[in-house]
Amino acid sequence: MIEDNFEEQNQIRNSVPSASPARSAGWEREVLEKLAFATLREQRAARRWNIFFRFITLGLIGFGMWIAFGYGQQDAEIVGPHTALIEIEGTIESGASGSADSVIQALNRAYSDDSSVGVILRINSPGGSPVQAGMINDEIVRLRQEFPKKPLYVVVDEICASGGYYIAAAADKIFVNKASIVGSIGVLMDGFGFTGLMDKAGIERRLMTAGENKGFLDPFSPQSAKHRNYAQDMLNEVHQQFIDVVRQGRGNRLKETPETFSGLFWSGSKAVEIGLADGFGTVDSVARDELKVEDIVDYTQHEGLSEKLLKKFGGAVGTAVVNSLWSTSARPAFR
């Protein structure tokens, strides 16, 4: 019986037709072709998306450069009489929006435009460089003489102190808010000294100079009476320049007291009372009530990204040079 079963099974196996070698080879070739075409389609789709994203990236880079270099910032066409507005925001220093280069360029554009009836200088600054503030003040005085029919008014925002007021003093009139901060007519030079701490820590300062005063105001060396007196004389000189500018600009309107030039600051209402300001007002109210032209055009010199980067780099280099010359961060400042 067992042998009969084996024979039946063998007969069944032999009766099933086996796949021919030709059919097997055709099936494998068909699968390989399908896989190859699918791979090609995927590669082509990947290349198309890659090209698409490259074009998008190039477009974004081009748009960024267009914005950065200011090609999209074209001056609007100015038609008809208008009030020119220039803003000084923040510290007055080289490379900042309140630098002499930026403000003077805007002032010249505003005055030279035949359609502008006057200039409003909106100031919100705690002060800064005596040099930058002095350059702007001198230019305002010059332009007022060249264009006597175009008045310049200052409108104080939050604060107009030190170098900010040095500039404001050249205006025809100064308008404030009752709570504005005005004044601080003084000069300072700040620094620090580590000599006592170094002695306690056993640290020796080894400073070599060519020139007996080259180590002037070095924070790691004792301050001599000679250097202290020299620095004070220089501060007094710059302070007197500040005083002269305020007296010349304010004239008889200034109600001078011993505290006027002491470095104190006052509220806007007190500033009007003591003659540091002329009244209360905003940019809109001054344009409407003083200049009689409510259309305002902003002449402020706004910087593009490229200019900011270049100025930042140049300012960093310049600061390093100045610091190396002074051997310290201490130098005269209106703030």
CSV table of C-alpha atoms in Angstrom, one decimal:
chain,number,residue,atom,x,y,z
A,1,MET,CA,0.0,0.0,0.0
A,2,ILE,CA,2.8,2.3,0.9
A,3,GLU,CA,4.6,1.7,-2.4
A,4,ASP,CA,1.3,2.3,-4.3
A,5,ASN,CA,1.0,5.7,-2.6
A,6,PHE,CA,4.5,6.7,-3.6
A,7,GLU,CA,3.9,5.8,-7.2
A,8,GLU,CA,0.6,7.8,-7.3
A,9,GLN,CA,2.4,10.9,-5.9
A,10,ASN,CA,5.2,10.6,-8.4
A,11,GLN,CA,2.7,10.3,-11.2
A,12,ILE,CA,0.9,13.5,-9.9
A,13,ARG,CA,4.2,15.4,-9.8
A,14,ASN,CA,5.1,14.3,-13.3
A,15,SER,CA,1.7,15.3,-14.6
A,16,VAL,CA,2.1,19.1,-13.5
A,17,PRO,CA,3.7,21.0,-16.3
A,18,SER,CA,6.8,23.0,-15.2
A,19,ALA,CA,7.5,26.6,-16.3
A,20,SER,CA,9.7,26.7,-19.3
A,21,PRO,CA,13.1,28.5,-19.1
A,22,ALA,CA,11.9,31.0,-21.8
A,23,ARG,CA,8.8,32.0,-19.8
A,24,SER,CA,10.9,32.4,-16.6
A,25,ALA,CA,13.4,34.6,-18.4
A,26,GLY,CA,10.6,36.8,-19.9
A,27,TRP,CA,9.0,37.4,-16.5
A,28,GLU,CA,12.2,38.5,-14.9
A,29,ARG,CA,13.0,40.8,-17.8
A,30,GLU,CA,9.5,42.4,-17.6
A,31,VAL,CA,9.9,43.1,-13.8
A,32,LEU,CA,13.4,44.5,-14.3
A,33,GLU,CA,12.1,46.8,-17.0
A,34,LYS,CA,9.3,48.0,-14.8
A,35,LEU,CA,11.7,48.7,-12.0
A,36,ALA,CA,14.1,50.6,-14.3
A,37,PHE,CA,11.3,52.8,-15.7
A,38,ALA,CA,10.0,53.5,-12.2
A,39,THR,CA,13.5,54.5,-11.1
A,40,LEU,CA,13.9,56.8,-14.1
A,41,ARG,CA,10.5,58.5,-13.4
A,42,GLU,CA,11.5,59.1,-9.8
A,43,GLN,CA,14.8,60.5,-10.9
A,44,ARG,CA,13.2,62.9,-13.4
A,45,ALA,CA,10.6,64.0,-10.8
A,46,ALA,CA,13.4,64.6,-8.3
A,47,ARG,CA,15.4,66.7,-10.9
A,48,ARG,CA,12.3,68.8,-11.7
A,49,TRP,CA,11.7,69.5,-8.0
A,50,ASN,CA,15.4,70.2,-7.5
A,51,ILE,CA,15.3,72.8,-10.3
A,52,PHE,CA,12.1,74.3,-9.0
A,53,PHE,CA,13.5,74.8,-5.5
A,54,ARG,CA,16.7,76.2,-7.0
A,55,PHE,CA,14.7,78.8,-8.9
A,56,ILE,CA,12.8,79.6,-5.7
A,57,THR,CA,16.0,80.0,-3.7
A,58,LEU,CA,17.6,82.3,-6.4
A,59,GLY,CA,14.4,84.3,-6.5
A,60,LEU,CA,14.5,84.8,-2.7
A,61,ILE,CA,18.2,85.7,-2.8
A,62,GLY,CA,17.6,88.2,-5.6
A,63,PHE,CA,14.6,89.8,-3.8
A,64,GLY,CA,16.7,90.1,-0.6
A,65,MET,CA,19.5,91.8,-2.5
A,66,TRP,CA,17.0,94.1,-4.2
A,67,ILE,CA,15.6,95.1,-0.8
A,68,ALA,CA,19.1,95.3,0.9
A,69,PHE,CA,20.6,97.6,-1.6
A,70,GLY,CA,17.6,99.8,-1.6
A,71,TYR,CA,16.5,99.4,-5.2
A,72,GLY,CA,12.9,99.1,-4.1
A,73,GLN,CA,13.1,102.3,-2.0
A,74,GLN,CA,12.6,105.1,-4.4
A,75,ASP,CA,11.7,108.6,-3.2
A,76,ALA,CA,8.1,109.4,-3.7
A,77,GLU,CA,7.4,112.2,-6.1
A,78,ILE,CA,6.8,115.4,-4.0
A,79,VAL,CA,4.2,117.7,-5.5
A,80,GLY,CA,2.9,120.9,-3.9
A,81,PRO,CA,3.7,122.8,-0.7
A,82,HIS,CA,4.5,120.6,2.2
A,83,THR,CA,6.2,120.5,5.6
A,84,ALA,CA,9.6,118.7,5.7
A,85,LEU,CA,10.1,116.3,8.5
A,86,ILE,CA,13.5,114.9,9.7
A,87,GLU,CA,13.8,112.6,12.7
A,88,ILE,CA,16.7,112.1,15.1
A,89,GLU,CA,16.2,108.9,17.1
A,90,GLY,CA,18.6,107.5,19.7
A,91,THR,CA,22.2,108.3,20.4
A,92,ILE,CA,23.9,111.0,18.3
A,93,GLU,CA,27.0,109.3,17.1
A,94,SER,CA,28.9,108.3,13.9
A,95,GLY,CA,27.3,105.4,12.1
A,96,ALA,CA,23.9,105.8,13.8
A,97,SER,CA,20.7,107.2,12.4
A,98,GLY,CA,21.5,110.4,14.3
A,99,SER,CA,24.9,110.9,12.8
A,100,ALA,CA,25.9,114.2,11.2
A,101,ASP,CA,26.2,112.6,7.8
A,102,SER,CA,22.6,111.3,7.8
A,103,VAL,CA,21.0,114.4,9.4
A,104,ILE,CA,22.9,116.9,7.3
A,105,GLN,CA,22.1,115.1,4.1
A,106,ALA,CA,18.4,115.1,5.0
A,107,LEU,CA,18.5,118.8,6.0
A,108,ASN,CA,20.0,119.8,2.7
A,109,ARG,CA,17.4,117.8,0.7
A,110,ALA,CA,14.6,119.4,2.8
A,111,TYR,CA,15.9,123.0,2.4
A,112,SER,CA,16.8,122.7,-1.3
A,113,ASP,CA,13.3,121.4,-2.2
A,114,ASP,CA,11.3,124.4,-3.5
A,115,SER,CA,8.0,122.8,-2.4
A,116,SER,CA,9.0,122.6,1.3
A,117,VAL,CA,7.7,125.6,3.3
A,118,GLY,CA,9.7,124.7,6.5
A,119,VAL,CA,11.4,122.0,8.4
A,120,ILE,CA,10.4,120.1,11.5
A,121,LEU,CA,13.2,118.3,13.3
A,122,ARG,CA,11.7,115.7,15.7
A,123,ILE,CA,14.3,114.8,18.3
A,124,ASN,CA,14.2,111.8,20.7
A,125,SER,CA,17.7,111.6,21.9
A,126,PRO,CA,19.6,111.4,25.2
A,127,GLY,CA,22.7,112.9,23.6
A,128,GLY,CA,26.0,111.6,22.3
A,129,SER,CA,29.0,112.9,20.5
A,130,PRO,CA,29.9,116.6,20.9
A,131,VAL,CA,31.5,116.5,17.4
A,132,GLN,CA,28.4,115.0,15.7
A,133,ALA,CA,26.0,117.3,17.5
A,134,GLY,CA,28.3,120.3,16.7
A,135,MET,CA,28.4,119.5,13.0
A,136,ILE,CA,24.6,119.3,12.8
A,137,ASN,CA,24.2,122.6,14.8
A,138,ASP,CA,26.6,124.4,12.5
A,139,GLU,CA,24.8,123.1,9.4
A,140,ILE,CA,21.4,124.3,10.7
A,141,VAL,CA,22.8,127.7,11.4
A,142,ARG,CA,24.2,127.9,7.9
A,143,LEU,CA,21.0,126.7,6.2
A,144,ARG,CA,18.8,129.1,8.2
A,145,GLN,CA,21.0,131.9,6.9
A,146,GLU,CA,20.9,130.6,3.3
A,147,PHE,CA,17.1,130.0,3.4
A,148,PRO,CA,15.8,132.7,5.7
A,149,LYS,CA,12.2,132.2,4.6
A,150,LYS,CA,12.2,128.5,5.7
A,151,PRO,CA,11.9,128.2,9.4
A,152,LEU,CA,13.1,125.2,11.3
A,153,TYR,CA,11.2,124.0,14.4
A,154,VAL,CA,12.2,121.3,16.8
A,155,VAL,CA,9.6,119.0,18.3
A,156,VAL,CA,10.8,117.0,21.3
A,157,ASP,CA,9.4,113.5,21.8
A,158,GLU,CA,10.4,111.7,25.0
A,159,ILE,CA,13.8,113.3,25.6
A,160,CYS,CA,16.0,116.0,24.2
A,161,ALA,CA,19.1,116.1,26.4
A,162,SER,CA,22.8,117.0,26.1
A,163,GLY,CA,23.8,116.5,22.4
A,164,GLY,CA,20.1,116.5,21.4
A,165,TYR,CA,19.6,119.9,23.0
A,166,TYR,CA,22.9,121.1,21.5
A,167,ILE,CA,21.2,120.5,18.1
A,168,ALA,CA,17.8,121.9,19.2
A,169,ALA,CA,19.3,125.2,20.3
A,170,ALA,CA,19.9,126.1,16.7
A,171,ALA,CA,16.1,126.0,15.8
A,172,ASP,CA,13.8,129.0,15.4
A,173,LYS,CA,11.5,127.5,18.1
A,174,ILE,CA,11.5,124.4,20.3
A,175,PHE,CA,8.2,122.6,21.1
A,176,VAL,CA,7.9,120.0,23.8
A,177,ASN,CA,5.4,117.8,25.6
A,178,LYS,CA,4.7,118.7,29.2
A,179,ALA,CA,6.4,115.5,30.4
A,180,SER,CA,9.3,115.6,28.0
A,181,ILE,CA,12.9,115.6,29.4
A,182,VAL,CA,14.9,118.6,28.3
A,183,GLY,CA,18.3,120.0,29.2
A,184,SER,CA,21.3,118.3,30.7
A,185,ILE,CA,23.6,121.0,29.4
A,186,GLY,CA,26.9,119.5,30.4
A,187,VAL,CA,29.8,117.3,29.4
A,188,LEU,CA,31.1,114.1,30.9
A,189,MET,CA,34.1,111.8,30.5
A,190,ASP,CA,33.6,108.5,32.3
A,191,GLY,CA,36.0,105.7,33.0
A,192,PHE,CA,37.1,103.3,35.7
A,193,GLY,CA,40.2,102.5,37.8
A,194,PHE,CA,41.4,99.1,38.9
A,195,THR,CA,44.6,100.1,40.7
A,196,GLY,CA,43.4,99.3,44.3
A,197,LEU,CA,42.0,95.9,43.2
A,198,MET,CA,45.1,95.0,41.4
A,199,ASP,CA,47.3,95.8,44.4
A,200,LYS,CA,45.2,93.5,46.6
A,201,ALA,CA,45.4,90.7,44.0
A,202,GLY,CA,49.1,91.2,43.5
A,203,ILE,CA,48.8,92.1,39.9
A,204,GLU,CA,51.4,94.4,38.3
A,205,ARG,CA,50.6,96.7,35.5
A,206,ARG,CA,53.4,96.8,32.8
A,207,LEU,CA,52.7,99.7,30.5
A,208,MET,CA,55.3,100.9,28.2
A,209,THR,CA,54.8,104.2,26.2
A,210,ALA,CA,56.8,106.5,24.0
A,211,GLY,CA,55.7,109.9,25.2
A,212,GLU,CA,55.1,110.8,28.8
A,213,ASN,CA,51.4,111.3,28.4
A,214,LYS,CA,50.6,108.4,26.2
A,215,GLY,CA,49.2,106.4,29.1
A,216,PHE,CA,46.8,109.3,29.8
A,217,LEU,CA,43.6,108.0,31.6
A,218,ASP,CA,44.8,104.4,31.5
A,219,PRO,CA,42.4,102.6,33.9
A,220,PHE,CA,45.1,100.2,35.2
A,221,SER,CA,47.5,103.0,36.2
A,222,PRO,CA,47.2,105.5,39.0
A,223,GLN,CA,45.7,108.9,37.9
A,224,SER,CA,48.0,111.8,38.3
A,225,ALA,CA,46.9,115.3,39.3
A,226,LYS,CA,48.4,116.6,36.1
A,227,HIS,CA,46.3,114.3,33.9
A,228,ARG,CA,43.1,114.9,36.0
A,229,ASN,CA,43.5,118.7,35.6
A,230,TYR,CA,44.2,118.4,31.9
A,231,ALA,CA,41.0,116.3,31.4
A,232,GLN,CA,39.0,118.7,33.5
A,233,ASP,CA,40.3,121.7,31.4
A,234,MET,CA,39.3,119.9,28.2
A,235,LEU,CA,35.8,119.2,29.6
A,236,ASN,CA,35.4,122.8,30.7
A,237,GLU,CA,36.3,123.9,27.2
A,238,VAL,CA,33.8,121.7,25.5
A,239,HIS,CA,31.2,122.7,28.1
A,240,GLN,CA,31.8,126.4,27.3
A,241,GLN,CA,31.2,125.7,23.6
A,242,PHE,CA,27.9,124.1,24.6
A,243,ILE,CA,27.0,127.1,26.7
A,244,ASP,CA,27.8,129.5,23.9
A,245,VAL,CA,25.6,127.6,21.5
A,246,VAL,CA,22.7,127.6,23.8
A,247,ARG,CA,23.0,131.3,24.6
A,248,GLN,CA,23.4,132.2,20.9
A,249,GLY,CA,20.4,130.0,19.9
A,250,ARG,CA,18.0,131.0,22.7
A,251,GLY,CA,19.0,134.6,23.1
A,252,ASN,CA,16.7,136.7,25.3
A,253,ARG,CA,14.2,133.8,25.7
A,254,LEU,CA,16.6,132.0,28.1
A,255,LYS,CA,16.0,132.8,31.7
A,256,GLU,CA,19.5,131.9,32.9
A,257,THR,CA,20.2,130.8,36.5
A,258,PRO,CA,23.2,129.2,38.1
A,259,GLU,CA,21.6,125.8,37.5
A,260,THR,CA,20.9,126.3,33.8
A,261,PHE,CA,24.3,125.0,32.6
A,262,SER,CA,24.9,122.7,35.6
A,263,GLY,CA,23.9,119.5,33.8
A,264,LEU,CA,20.4,119.3,35.3
A,265,PHE,CA,17.4,118.4,33.2
A,266,TRP,CA,13.8,119.5,33.5
A,267,SER,CA,10.3,118.5,32.4
A,268,GLY,CA,8.9,120.0,29.3
A,269,SER,CA,6.6,122.3,31.2
A,270,LYS,CA,9.6,123.6,33.3
A,271,ALA,CA,11.7,123.9,30.2
A,272,VAL,CA,9.1,126.3,28.7
A,273,GLU,CA,9.1,128.3,32.0
A,274,ILE,CA,12.8,128.8,32.1
A,275,GLY,CA,13.2,129.5,28.4
A,276,LEU,CA,14.7,126.3,27.2
A,277,ALA,CA,11.6,125.7,25.0
A,278,ASP,CA,9.0,127.9,23.5
A,279,GLY,CA,5.7,126.0,23.9
A,280,PHE,CA,3.9,122.7,23.6
A,281,GLY,CA,3.2,120.9,20.4
A,282,THR,CA,3.5,117.8,18.2
A,283,VAL,CA,4.7,117.4,14.6
A,284,ASP,CA,1.1,117.7,13.4
A,285,SER,CA,0.2,120.7,15.4
A,286,VAL,CA,3.4,122.6,14.5
A,287,ALA,CA,2.8,121.8,10.8
A,288,ARG,CA,-0.8,123.0,11.1
A,289,ASP,CA,-0.4,126.0,13.4
A,290,GLU,CA,3.1,127.3,12.7
A,291,LEU,CA,3.8,126.4,9.1
A,292,LYS,CA,0.2,126.4,8.0
A,293,VAL,CA,0.8,123.3,5.8
A,294,GLU,CA,-0.5,120.0,7.1
A,295,ASP,CA,1.0,117.8,4.4
A,296,ILE,CA,4.1,116.3,5.8
A,297,VAL,CA,6.9,114.6,3.8
A,298,ASP,CA,9.6,112.6,5.7
A,299,TYR,CA,13.1,113.5,4.6
A,300,THR,CA,14.8,111.3,7.2
A,301,GLN,CA,17.7,109.4,5.7
A,302,HIS,CA,16.7,105.7,6.2
A,303,GLU,CA,19.5,103.2,5.7
A,304,GLY,CA,19.3,100.0,3.8
A,305,LEU,CA,20.6,96.7,5.0
A,306,SER,CA,23.9,97.0,3.0
A,307,GLU,CA,24.5,100.4,4.4
A,308,LYS,CA,23.9,99.3,8.0
A,309,LEU,CA,26.3,96.4,7.6
A,310,LEU,CA,29.0,98.5,6.0
A,311,LYS,CA,28.6,101.2,8.6
A,312,LYS,CA,28.6,98.7,11.4
A,313,PHE,CA,31.9,97.2,10.1
A,314,GLY,CA,33.4,100.6,9.6
A,315,GLY,CA,32.2,101.8,13.0
A,316,ALA,CA,33.8,98.8,14.7
A,317,VAL,CA,37.1,99.5,13.0
A,318,GLY,CA,36.9,103.2,13.8
A,319,THR,CA,36.0,102.5,17.4
A,320,ALA,CA,39.0,100.2,17.7
A,321,VAL,CA,41.3,102.9,16.3
A,322,VAL,CA,39.9,105.6,18.6
A,323,ASN,CA,40.2,103.3,21.7
A,324,SER,CA,43.8,102.6,20.8
A,325,LEU,CA,44.5,106.3,20.6
A,326,TRP,CA,42.8,107.1,23.9
A,327,SER,CA,44.0,103.9,25.6
A,328,THR,CA,40.5,103.8,27.2
A,329,SER,CA,36.8,104.2,26.5
A,330,ALA,CA,36.8,107.6,28.3
A,331,ARG,CA,36.2,110.6,26.0
A,332,PRO,CA,34.0,113.7,26.1
A,333,ALA,CA,30.3,113.0,25.6
A,334,PHE,CA,27.0,114.9,25.7
A,335,ARG,CA,24.8,112.5,27.7
